[in-house]
Short mmCIF file of C-alpha atoms in Angstrom, two decimals:
data_model
loop_
_atom_site.label_atom_id
_atom_site.label_comp_id
_atom_site.label_asym_id
_atom_site.label_seq_id
_atom_site.Cartn_x
_atom_site.Cartn_y
_atom_site.Cartn_z
CA MET A 1152 0.00 0.00 0.00
CA VAL A 1153 2.78 2.37 0.94
CA GLU A 1154 4.60 1.71 -2.35
CA MET A 1155 1.40 2.30 -4.31
CA LYS A 1156 0.84 5.62 -2.54
CA ILE A 1157 4.39 6.71 -3.33
CA LYS A 1158 3.95 5.79 -6.99
CA ASN A 1159 0.65 7.66 -7.16
CA HIS A 1160 2.27 10.65 -5.51
CA ASP A 1161 5.11 10.61 -8.04
CA GLN A 1162 2.65 10.39 -10.92
CA LYS A 1163 0.75 13.39 -9.61
CA ARG A 1164 3.95 15.31 -9.04
CA VAL A 1165 5.11 15.04 -12.65
CA LYS A 1166 1.83 16.37 -14.04
CA GLY A 1167 2.27 19.64 -15.88
CA GLY A 1168 5.52 21.57 -16.17
CA LEU A 1169 7.75 21.96 -19.20
CA ILE A 1170 7.09 18.40 -20.35
CA THR A 1171 3.62 19.45 -21.53
CA VAL A 1172 4.84 22.43 -23.54
CA PRO A 1173 5.74 20.47 -26.73
CA PHE A 1174 2.21 19.02 -26.91
CA ILE A 1175 0.54 22.38 -26.31
CA PHE A 1176 2.85 24.15 -28.76
CA ALA A 1177 2.44 21.42 -31.39
CA ASN A 1178 -1.31 21.81 -31.07
CA GLU A 1179 -1.13 25.58 -31.29
CA VAL A 1180 1.30 25.60 -34.22
CA CYS A 1181 -1.00 23.38 -36.30
CA GLU A 1182 -4.11 25.21 -35.08
CA LYS A 1183 -2.67 28.64 -35.92
CA LEU A 1184 -1.49 27.33 -39.30
CA ALA A 1185 -5.08 26.27 -39.93
CA VAL A 1186 -6.84 29.37 -38.56
CA VAL A 1187 -4.54 31.97 -40.13
CA GLY A 1188 -4.34 30.11 -43.43
CA PHE A 1189 -8.12 29.89 -43.34
CA GLN A 1190 -8.83 33.54 -42.49
CA THR A 1191 -5.99 35.62 -43.97
CA ASN A 1192 -7.08 35.40 -47.58
CA MET A 1193 -10.78 34.78 -46.96
CA ILE A 1194 -11.85 38.08 -48.47
CA SER A 1195 -10.23 36.97 -51.74
CA TYR A 1196 -12.22 33.72 -51.61
CA LEU A 1197 -15.49 35.60 -51.08
CA THR A 1198 -14.87 38.08 -53.89
CA GLN A 1199 -13.18 35.79 -56.43
CA GLN A 1200 -14.88 32.43 -55.88
CA LEU A 1201 -18.31 33.40 -54.54
CA HIS A 1202 -18.33 36.68 -56.54
CA MET A 1203 -19.47 38.79 -53.58
CA PRO A 1204 -19.28 42.57 -53.93
CA MET A 1205 -16.43 44.03 -51.91
CA THR A 1206 -18.72 45.74 -49.39
CA LYS A 1207 -20.77 42.59 -48.80
CA ALA A 1208 -17.63 40.48 -48.41
CA ALA A 1209 -16.13 42.95 -45.93
CA ASN A 1210 -19.40 43.05 -43.95
CA THR A 1211 -19.54 39.25 -43.91
CA LEU A 1212 -16.03 39.00 -42.49
CA THR A 1213 -16.73 41.82 -40.02
CA ASN A 1214 -19.86 40.04 -38.77
CA PHE A 1215 -17.94 36.77 -38.58
CA GLY A 1216 -15.16 38.50 -36.64
CA GLY A 1217 -17.65 40.09 -34.27
CA THR A 1218 -19.34 36.75 -33.62
CA ALA A 1219 -15.97 35.08 -33.08
CA SER A 1220 -15.15 37.80 -30.54
CA LEU A 1221 -18.33 37.16 -28.53
CA THR A 1222 -18.31 33.35 -28.47
CA PRO A 1223 -15.23 33.20 -26.14
CA LEU A 1224 -17.53 34.48 -23.38
CA LEU A 1225 -19.64 31.35 -23.83
CA GLY A 1226 -16.57 29.13 -24.14
CA ALA A 1227 -15.05 30.53 -20.95
CA PHE A 1228 -18.33 30.02 -19.11
CA VAL A 1229 -18.56 26.37 -20.21
CA ALA A 1230 -14.92 25.67 -19.32
CA ASP A 1231 -15.11 27.27 -15.88
CA SER A 1232 -18.55 25.96 -14.96
CA PHE A 1233 -18.41 22.24 -15.70
CA ALA A 1234 -16.37 21.08 -18.71
CA GLY A 1235 -12.84 22.15 -17.80
CA ARG A 1236 -10.33 23.67 -20.20
CA PHE A 1237 -9.03 20.46 -21.78
CA TRP A 1238 -12.42 19.14 -22.88
CA THR A 1239 -13.60 22.59 -23.93
CA ILE A 1240 -10.57 22.99 -26.20
CA THR A 1241 -10.98 19.47 -27.60
CA VAL A 1242 -14.70 19.73 -28.39
CA ALA A 1243 -14.34 23.28 -29.74
CA SER A 1244 -11.50 22.17 -32.01
CA ILE A 1245 -13.69 19.40 -33.43
CA ILE A 1246 -16.48 21.92 -34.11
CA TYR A 1247 -13.96 24.20 -35.82
CA GLN A 1248 -12.74 21.23 -37.84
CA ILE A 1249 -16.28 20.51 -39.08
CA GLY A 1250 -16.66 24.13 -40.19
CA MET A 1251 -13.37 24.03 -42.09
CA VAL A 1252 -14.21 20.73 -43.78
CA SER A 1253 -17.60 22.02 -44.94
CA LEU A 1254 -16.03 25.17 -46.38
CA THR A 1255 -13.33 23.08 -48.08
CA LEU A 1256 -16.02 20.92 -49.68
CA SER A 1257 -17.73 24.06 -50.98
CA ALA A 1258 -14.47 25.03 -52.67
CA VAL A 1259 -14.00 21.56 -54.18
CA LEU A 1260 -17.51 20.63 -55.32
CA PRO A 1261 -18.69 22.74 -58.30
CA ASN A 1262 -22.35 22.65 -57.25
CA LEU A 1263 -21.54 24.41 -53.96
CA ARG A 1264 -20.16 27.57 -55.59
CA PRO A 1265 -21.16 29.76 -58.55
CA PRO A 1266 -19.64 29.08 -61.99
CA PRO A 1267 -16.42 30.88 -62.98
CA CYS A 1268 -16.68 34.31 -64.60
CA ASN A 1269 -16.42 34.55 -68.38
CA ASN A 1270 -14.81 37.51 -70.10
CA ASN A 1271 -17.01 40.59 -70.49
CA GLU A 1272 -19.86 38.92 -68.58
CA ILE A 1273 -21.36 39.83 -65.24
CA CYS A 1274 -20.27 37.27 -62.65
CA GLN A 1275 -23.03 35.15 -61.18
CA GLN A 1276 -23.17 35.55 -57.43
CA ALA A 1277 -23.63 32.65 -55.02
CA ASN A 1278 -27.24 31.56 -54.53
CA MET A 1279 -29.01 31.19 -51.19
CA GLY A 1280 -28.04 27.55 -50.74
CA GLN A 1281 -24.37 28.24 -51.44
CA LEU A 1282 -24.40 31.23 -49.09
CA ALA A 1283 -26.11 29.11 -46.42
CA ILE A 1284 -23.20 26.64 -46.51
CA LEU A 1285 -20.77 29.55 -46.22
CA TYR A 1286 -22.56 31.11 -43.26
CA ILE A 1287 -22.98 27.78 -41.46
CA SER A 1288 -19.28 27.05 -41.98
CA LEU A 1289 -18.26 30.46 -40.65
CA LEU A 1290 -20.65 30.08 -37.71
CA LEU A 1291 -19.15 26.70 -36.80
CA THR A 1292 -15.63 28.14 -36.92
CA ALA A 1293 -16.75 31.09 -34.78
CA ILE A 1294 -18.25 28.72 -32.19
CA GLY A 1295 -15.12 26.59 -32.29
CA SER A 1296 -12.81 29.55 -31.81
CA GLY A 1297 -14.99 30.58 -28.87
CA GLY A 1298 -13.91 27.47 -27.03
CA ILE A 1299 -10.28 27.57 -28.12
CA ARG A 1300 -9.27 31.20 -27.69
CA PRO A 1301 -10.16 31.76 -24.02
CA CYS A 1302 -8.79 28.42 -22.85
CA VAL A 1303 -5.51 27.64 -24.62
CA VAL A 1304 -3.29 30.25 -22.97
CA ALA A 1305 -4.92 29.71 -19.58
CA PHE A 1306 -4.51 25.95 -20.00
CA GLY A 1307 -0.83 26.47 -20.75
CA ALA A 1308 -0.45 28.64 -17.65
CA ASP A 1309 -2.17 25.92 -15.60
CA GLN A 1310 0.78 23.62 -16.33
CA PHE A 1311 3.04 25.75 -14.12
CA ASP A 1312 2.63 25.84 -10.35
CA GLU A 1313 3.04 29.43 -9.19
CA THR A 1314 3.81 28.20 -5.66
CA ASP A 1315 6.85 26.28 -6.97
CA GLU A 1316 9.84 28.61 -7.30
CA LYS A 1317 11.35 26.43 -10.04
CA GLN A 1318 8.22 26.71 -12.19
CA LYS A 1319 7.29 30.28 -11.30
CA THR A 1320 9.93 31.80 -13.58
CA SER A 1321 8.84 29.51 -16.42
CA THR A 1322 5.42 31.16 -16.77
CA TRP A 1323 6.51 34.39 -18.47
CA LYS A 1324 9.00 32.45 -20.62
CA PHE A 1325 6.07 30.28 -21.71
CA PHE A 1326 4.19 33.38 -22.87
CA ASN A 1327 7.17 34.70 -24.81
CA TRP A 1328 7.88 31.42 -26.62
CA TYR A 1329 4.18 30.85 -27.09
CA TYR A 1330 4.12 33.99 -29.20
CA PHE A 1331 7.29 32.94 -31.02
CA CYS A 1332 5.83 29.57 -32.03
CA MET A 1333 2.55 31.18 -33.00
CA GLY A 1334 4.37 33.76 -35.09
CA ALA A 1335 6.42 31.07 -36.85
CA SER A 1336 3.33 29.05 -37.77
CA MET A 1337 1.49 32.18 -38.89
CA LEU A 1338 4.51 33.06 -41.03
CA VAL A 1339 4.16 29.75 -42.85
CA ALA A 1340 0.41 30.28 -43.19
CA VAL A 1341 0.62 33.72 -44.82
CA THR A 1342 3.30 32.59 -47.26
CA VAL A 1343 2.85 28.91 -48.17
CA ILE A 1344 -0.92 28.61 -47.61
CA VAL A 1345 -1.75 31.91 -49.28
CA TYR A 1346 0.49 31.01 -52.24
CA ILE A 1347 -1.36 27.69 -52.61
CA GLN A 1348 -4.72 29.48 -52.49
CA ASP A 1349 -3.71 32.03 -55.15
CA ASN A 1350 -1.74 29.76 -57.48
CA VAL A 1351 -2.75 26.12 -56.93
CA GLY A 1352 -6.40 26.34 -56.01
CA TRP A 1353 -8.80 26.92 -53.16
CA GLY A 1354 -9.46 23.21 -52.71
CA TRP A 1355 -5.88 22.63 -51.58
CA GLY A 1356 -5.71 26.14 -50.12
CA LEU A 1357 -8.47 25.32 -47.64
CA GLY A 1358 -7.73 21.58 -47.49
CA VAL A 1359 -4.21 21.98 -46.09
CA PRO A 1360 -5.41 24.10 -43.11
CA SER A 1361 -8.15 21.52 -42.51
CA ILE A 1362 -5.55 18.74 -42.36
CA ALA A 1363 -3.38 20.86 -40.04
CA MET A 1364 -6.34 21.37 -37.73
CA ALA A 1365 -6.94 17.61 -37.58
CA VAL A 1366 -3.27 17.05 -36.71
CA SER A 1367 -3.50 19.67 -33.96
CA ILE A 1368 -6.45 17.89 -32.33
CA ILE A 1369 -4.66 14.52 -32.39
CA GLY A 1370 -1.46 15.99 -30.94
CA PHE A 1371 -3.32 17.79 -28.19
CA VAL A 1372 -5.29 14.71 -27.12
CA ILE A 1373 -2.15 12.51 -27.07
CA GLY A 1374 -0.67 14.68 -24.32
CA TYR A 1375 -3.68 14.23 -22.02
CA PRO A 1376 -1.92 11.94 -19.46
CA LEU A 1377 0.75 14.59 -18.88
CA TYR A 1378 -1.47 17.63 -18.42
CA ARG A 1379 -2.16 19.32 -15.12
CA ASN A 1380 -5.94 19.59 -15.34
CA MET A 1381 -7.63 22.00 -12.94
CA ASP A 1382 -11.11 21.08 -11.78
CA PRO A 1383 -13.85 23.54 -12.84
CA ALA A 1384 -14.39 25.92 -9.96
CA GLY A 1385 -17.55 27.54 -11.24
CA SER A 1386 -17.92 30.40 -13.63
CA PRO A 1387 -16.25 33.61 -12.43
CA PHE A 1388 -19.05 35.52 -14.15
CA THR A 1389 -21.54 34.02 -11.68
CA ARG A 1390 -19.33 34.90 -8.73
CA LEU A 1391 -18.90 38.48 -9.91
CA ILE A 1392 -22.65 38.93 -10.33
CA GLN A 1393 -23.26 37.42 -6.89
CA VAL A 1394 -20.93 39.98 -5.30
CA CYS A 1395 -22.71 42.84 -7.08
CA VAL A 1396 -26.15 41.59 -6.02
CA ALA A 1397 -25.07 41.02 -2.41
CA ALA A 1398 -23.46 44.47 -2.21
CA TYR A 1399 -26.62 46.07 -3.62
CA LYS A 1400 -28.89 44.24 -1.14
CA LYS A 1401 -26.74 45.49 1.74
CA ARG A 1402 -26.17 48.98 0.38
CA ASN A 1403 -27.89 50.59 3.40
CA LEU A 1404 -25.84 48.73 6.02
CA PRO A 1405 -23.11 50.72 7.81
CA MET A 1406 -19.54 49.73 7.01
CA VAL A 1407 -17.79 47.61 9.65
CA SER A 1408 -15.07 49.34 11.62
CA ASP A 1409 -12.56 46.52 11.24
CA PRO A 1410 -12.00 44.63 7.93
CA LYS A 1411 -11.29 41.50 9.98
CA LEU A 1412 -15.02 41.34 10.72
CA LEU A 1413 -15.77 40.71 7.03
CA TYR A 1414 -16.73 37.17 6.09
CA GLU A 1415 -13.99 34.60 5.45
CA ASN A 1416 -14.43 30.93 4.58
CA GLU A 1417 -11.32 29.06 3.46
CA GLU A 1418 -13.23 25.84 2.82
CA LEU A 1419 -15.74 27.60 0.56
CA ASP A 1420 -12.94 29.32 -1.38
CA ALA A 1421 -10.62 26.31 -1.56
CA SER A 1422 -11.34 25.51 -5.22
CA ILE A 1423 -10.94 29.12 -6.40
CA SER A 1424 -7.87 30.08 -4.36
CA VAL A 1425 -5.44 27.37 -5.43
CA SER A 1426 -2.80 29.96 -6.31
CA GLY A 1427 -3.29 31.90 -3.10
CA LYS A 1428 -5.81 33.88 -1.12
CA LEU A 1429 -6.62 37.47 -2.02
CA LEU A 1430 -6.25 39.93 0.84
CA HIS A 1431 -8.58 42.80 1.61
CA THR A 1432 -7.85 46.15 -0.02
CA LYS A 1433 -9.15 49.58 0.92
CA GLN A 1434 -10.34 50.62 -2.54
CA MET A 1435 -13.99 50.35 -3.65
CA LYS A 1436 -15.27 49.90 -0.10
CA PHE A 1437 -18.89 49.86 -1.27
CA LEU A 1438 -18.25 46.32 -2.54
CA ASP A 1439 -17.09 45.24 0.92
CA LYS A 1440 -20.71 45.34 2.05
CA ALA A 1441 -21.19 42.05 0.21
CA ALA A 1442 -18.99 40.47 2.93
CA ILE A 1443 -20.82 41.93 5.94
CA VAL A 1444 -22.42 39.10 7.92
CA THR A 1445 -26.09 39.32 8.93
CA LYS A 1446 -28.53 36.81 10.44
CA GLU A 1447 -30.44 36.42 7.15
CA ASP A 1448 -27.37 35.19 5.27
CA PHE A 1449 -27.53 31.60 6.51
CA SER A 1450 -30.45 29.25 5.95
CA LYS A 1451 -31.45 26.91 8.76
CA GLY A 1452 -29.17 23.90 8.96
CA GLN A 1453 -26.78 25.28 6.32
CA SER A 1454 -23.10 25.88 7.09
CA ASN A 1455 -22.47 27.85 3.88
CA PRO A 1456 -24.22 31.17 3.24
CA ASP A 1457 -26.54 32.22 0.47
CA LEU A 1458 -23.98 33.58 -1.98
CA TRP A 1459 -26.54 36.00 -3.39
CA ARG A 1460 -26.51 37.70 0.02
CA LEU A 1461 -23.06 37.07 1.49
CA ASN A 1462 -19.66 36.58 -0.15
CA THR A 1463 -16.16 36.06 1.15
CA VAL A 1464 -13.46 38.71 1.05
CA HIS A 1465 -11.65 36.66 -1.60
CA ARG A 1466 -14.66 36.82 -3.93
CA VAL A 1467 -15.11 40.54 -3.35
CA GLU A 1468 -11.43 41.11 -4.14
CA GLU A 1469 -11.84 39.12 -7.36
CA LEU A 1470 -14.36 41.68 -8.57
CA LYS A 1471 -12.11 44.54 -7.47
CA SER A 1472 -9.23 43.03 -9.45
CA ILE A 1473 -11.38 42.80 -12.58
CA ILE A 1474 -12.52 46.42 -12.20
CA ARG A 1475 -8.92 47.58 -11.80
CA MET A 1476 -8.06 45.82 -15.06
CA GLY A 1477 -10.87 47.61 -16.91
CA PRO A 1478 -8.79 50.59 -18.11
CA ILE A 1479 -6.04 48.24 -19.32
CA TRP A 1480 -8.47 46.18 -21.37
CA ALA A 1481 -10.29 49.25 -22.65
CA SER A 1482 -7.03 50.68 -23.93
CA GLY A 1483 -6.81 47.64 -26.20
CA ILE A 1484 -9.37 49.37 -28.42
CA LEU A 1485 -6.44 51.37 -29.81
CA LEU A 1486 -4.81 48.13 -30.91
CA ILE A 1487 -7.99 46.89 -32.54
CA LEU A 1488 -8.43 50.14 -34.46
CA ALA A 1489 -4.83 50.05 -35.64
CA TYR A 1490 -4.72 46.35 -36.51
CA ALA A 1491 -8.23 45.65 -37.87
CA GLN A 1492 -7.46 47.22 -41.25
CA GLN A 1493 -4.80 44.65 -42.13
CA SER A 1494 -7.21 41.82 -42.97
CA THR A 1495 -9.49 43.96 -45.14
CA PHE A 1496 -8.40 47.42 -46.29
CA SER A 1497 -4.63 46.88 -46.29
CA LEU A 1498 -5.09 43.64 -48.24
CA GLN A 1499 -7.16 45.47 -50.85
CA GLN A 1500 -4.53 48.22 -50.97
CA ALA A 1501 -1.89 45.60 -51.76
CA LYS A 1502 -4.04 44.11 -54.53
CA THR A 1503 -4.06 47.45 -56.39
CA MET A 1504 -0.31 48.08 -56.08
CA ASN A 1505 2.65 46.74 -58.05
CA ARG A 1506 3.55 43.45 -56.33
CA SER A 1507 6.09 42.13 -58.87
CA LEU A 1508 9.36 40.76 -57.57
CA THR A 1509 10.40 39.39 -60.95
CA LYS A 1510 8.79 39.35 -64.38
CA SER A 1511 7.09 36.06 -63.56
CA PHE A 1512 6.42 36.26 -59.82
CA GLN A 1513 4.16 38.52 -57.78
CA ILE A 1514 3.84 38.64 -54.00
CA PRO A 1515 0.35 37.43 -53.04
CA ALA A 1516 -1.49 40.30 -51.39
CA GLY A 1517 -2.38 38.11 -48.42
CA SER A 1518 1.31 37.36 -47.86
CA MET A 1519 2.13 40.95 -46.95
CA THR A 1520 1.42 39.95 -43.36
CA VAL A 1521 4.79 38.18 -43.50
CA PHE A 1522 6.42 41.52 -42.66
CA THR A 1523 4.28 41.82 -39.52
CA LEU A 1524 5.17 38.31 -38.40
CA THR A 1525 8.86 38.67 -39.24
CA SER A 1526 8.99 41.88 -37.26
CA MET A 1527 7.22 40.21 -34.34
CA LEU A 1528 9.58 37.21 -34.34
CA MET A 1529 12.69 39.38 -34.56
CA THR A 1530 11.38 41.52 -31.72
CA ILE A 1531 10.83 38.44 -29.54
CA VAL A 1532 14.43 37.28 -30.01
CA PHE A 1533 15.84 40.80 -29.53
CA TYR A 1534 13.66 41.45 -26.50
CA ASP A 1535 14.47 38.20 -24.68
CA ARG A 1536 18.14 37.83 -25.59
CA ILE A 1537 19.40 41.43 -25.66
CA PHE A 1538 16.92 43.97 -24.32
CA VAL A 1539 15.85 42.17 -21.12
CA PRO A 1540 19.40 41.32 -19.87
CA ILE A 1541 20.58 44.91 -20.44
CA THR A 1542 17.57 46.68 -18.93
CA ARG A 1543 17.44 44.24 -16.01
CA LYS A 1544 20.82 45.54 -14.86
CA ILE A 1545 19.55 49.12 -15.08
CA THR A 1546 16.02 48.80 -13.68
CA GLY A 1547 16.42 45.80 -11.40
CA VAL A 1548 13.15 44.41 -12.80
CA GLU A 1549 13.33 40.68 -13.54
CA ARG A 1550 11.60 41.15 -16.94
CA GLY A 1551 13.64 44.23 -17.89
CA ILE A 1552 10.74 46.68 -17.87
CA THR A 1553 7.31 46.44 -16.31
CA PHE A 1554 4.31 45.20 -18.25
CA LEU A 1555 2.72 48.65 -18.10
CA THR A 1556 5.82 50.26 -19.60
CA ARG A 1557 5.86 47.69 -22.37
CA MET A 1558 2.19 48.34 -23.10
CA GLY A 1559 2.75 52.10 -23.14
CA ILE A 1560 5.48 51.72 -25.76
CA GLY A 1561 3.16 49.50 -27.78
CA PHE A 1562 0.36 52.07 -27.70
CA ALA A 1563 2.73 54.76 -28.95
CA ILE A 1564 3.78 52.47 -31.82
CA SER A 1565 0.11 51.83 -32.70
CA VAL A 1566 -0.45 55.57 -33.11
CA LEU A 1567 2.67 55.82 -35.27
CA ALA A 1568 1.56 52.85 -37.40
CA THR A 1569 -1.81 54.48 -38.05
CA LEU A 1570 -0.17 57.75 -39.07
CA VAL A 1571 2.20 55.94 -41.44
CA ALA A 1572 -0.71 54.02 -42.97
CA GLY A 1573 -2.58 57.27 -43.56
CA PHE A 1574 0.34 58.93 -45.35
CA VAL A 1575 0.91 55.85 -47.53
CA GLU A 1576 -2.76 55.82 -48.53
CA ILE A 1577 -2.51 59.50 -49.53
CA LYS A 1578 0.48 58.63 -51.72
CA ARG A 1579 -1.34 55.63 -53.27
CA LYS A 1580 -4.41 57.70 -54.12
CA ARG A 1581 -2.27 60.46 -55.60
CA ALA A 1582 -0.49 57.93 -57.83
CA ALA A 1583 -3.86 56.53 -58.97
CA PHE A 1584 -5.12 60.03 -59.76
CA ASP A 1585 -1.97 61.00 -61.67
CA HIS A 1586 -2.31 57.92 -63.92
CA GLY A 1587 -6.07 58.15 -64.39
CA LEU A 1588 -6.77 54.99 -62.43
CA THR A 1589 -8.99 56.41 -59.69
CA TYR A 1590 -12.15 54.68 -60.96
CA LYS A 1591 -10.44 51.53 -62.28
CA PRO A 1592 -10.18 49.28 -59.21
CA HIS A 1593 -8.94 46.24 -61.14
CA GLU A 1594 -5.97 48.06 -62.70
CA THR A 1595 -2.51 48.02 -61.09
CA ILE A 1596 -1.36 51.39 -59.78
CA PRO A 1597 2.32 52.03 -60.63
CA ILE A 1598 3.44 52.27 -57.00
CA SER A 1599 5.41 49.56 -55.23
CA VAL A 1600 3.61 47.42 -52.65
CA PHE A 1601 6.70 47.78 -50.46
CA TRP A 1602 5.39 51.19 -49.40
CA LEU A 1603 3.15 49.17 -47.09
CA VAL A 1604 6.10 47.46 -45.37
CA PRO A 1605 6.64 50.15 -42.66
CA GLN A 1606 3.07 49.92 -41.35
CA TYR A 1607 3.14 46.11 -41.41
CA THR A 1608 6.47 46.14 -39.56
CA LEU A 1609 5.18 48.54 -36.90
CA HIS A 1610 2.15 46.31 -36.36
CA GLY A 1611 4.54 43.43 -35.63
CA LEU A 1612 6.31 45.52 -33.00
CA LEU A 1613 3.10 46.55 -31.26
CA LYS A 1614 1.74 42.98 -31.32
CA ARG A 1615 4.85 41.75 -29.51
CA LEU A 1616 5.12 44.59 -27.03
CA CYS A 1617 1.50 45.41 -26.33
CA GLN A 1618 -0.65 42.36 -26.93
CA SER A 1619 1.70 39.91 -25.24
CA GLY A 1620 2.20 42.52 -22.50
CA ILE A 1621 -1.54 42.72 -21.84
CA LEU A 1622 -1.82 38.94 -21.91
CA SER A 1623 1.08 38.41 -19.49
CA PHE A 1624 -0.09 41.23 -17.21
CA SER A 1625 -3.62 39.83 -17.08
CA MET A 1626 -2.54 36.24 -16.44
CA ILE A 1627 -0.03 37.13 -13.71
CA LYS A 1628 -1.87 39.97 -11.97
CA LEU A 1629 -5.18 38.10 -12.02
CA ARG A 1630 -3.66 34.69 -11.37
CA LYS A 1631 -5.10 34.42 -7.86
CA ALA A 1632 -8.43 35.89 -9.01
#
């Protein structure tokens, strides 16, 4: 019995850690190869294969993007409430896979798309049935991404025990190399996959990402015995609402003189305070009323309170932590405004410009993102290997500079990138006007596509500095919450 207990203890001890990283990264590399290869050039598929007008195609992708941005709320709720992150990622990946396969079939089977355009004829647009397949496919991918996006990074962070000093320093390194691997796979997607879509065909162009997605699911599931799986502790959304309701119900109660009188229950909070207990803070005292104990808070014969009337200090501090993060998350709107144009307007800009490298080869417009990814990858290597060691000696900060400083630099770069993009667009329009091509959208304007390189490069810098900074800051600062 003793030997069996020791073996079981050893098996539990080796769960998680760096040994799980190859499986998670392999999954993410294949998944990103699939998702980016699937989405980067999608506007070309809608306009060239389904013959959608540009405005309708852009609106379709915008609606799809908006839906894909909302579904992570549902995915996070499912993962935290009952399914857990592993099974949420697995099931969501399968749903995404179904959406990709159905869209690939629409590109392969002639009956599922309109006939090709003939010269000097108006192109026949996709009919209702063909559009229905498109919308269902996009909806399935949006639902799938809703389960993948909120869970993958958190699942990776779960593999490292913050209470273990050996693993604690591995967390931020995980985030940095996570972005490096993602950038490398995205680099392949916007070059190889986009080239296949433009020059080989959309059947293979969508089929290869579908195969990559299938490989990612298999690789992720194989690593299951090694993962450190955290039990679902209930949706944080429910807990946050409970604190708000309890504080509102007790809004007329006087504040206690001593914070130690506020309600504490370590047993009740055990599943949500694995990484440590949150201590009381003096800010936003009106929320502390949710932790004031009254006679009505406990039902007869119940040891735990009615959480819609009474909450622990830990749960109140969770809400406070989220509120404090509000301005940080809201500032991300700047990044969205600066970066959103790359998948639609910047791609259409590139299509109208001279993309010739040689007499026989043109850069695919969708592959211009390669400059963003190259910039991001080079910044990761420079930041980790050169910048951090130097600035650490000056600032004394383990990561070189604080997350907030990194984000501030990223925001400044986003403003600069938008200004550069504006000036380049002025130059492009002026060239079109000078050559009488203003109202000829299918003609090539005699201006090099490499004028777009500076804005793409700046977007790579801000993605590395700002987006990964926000992600790391959120995961570490809210780790206990």
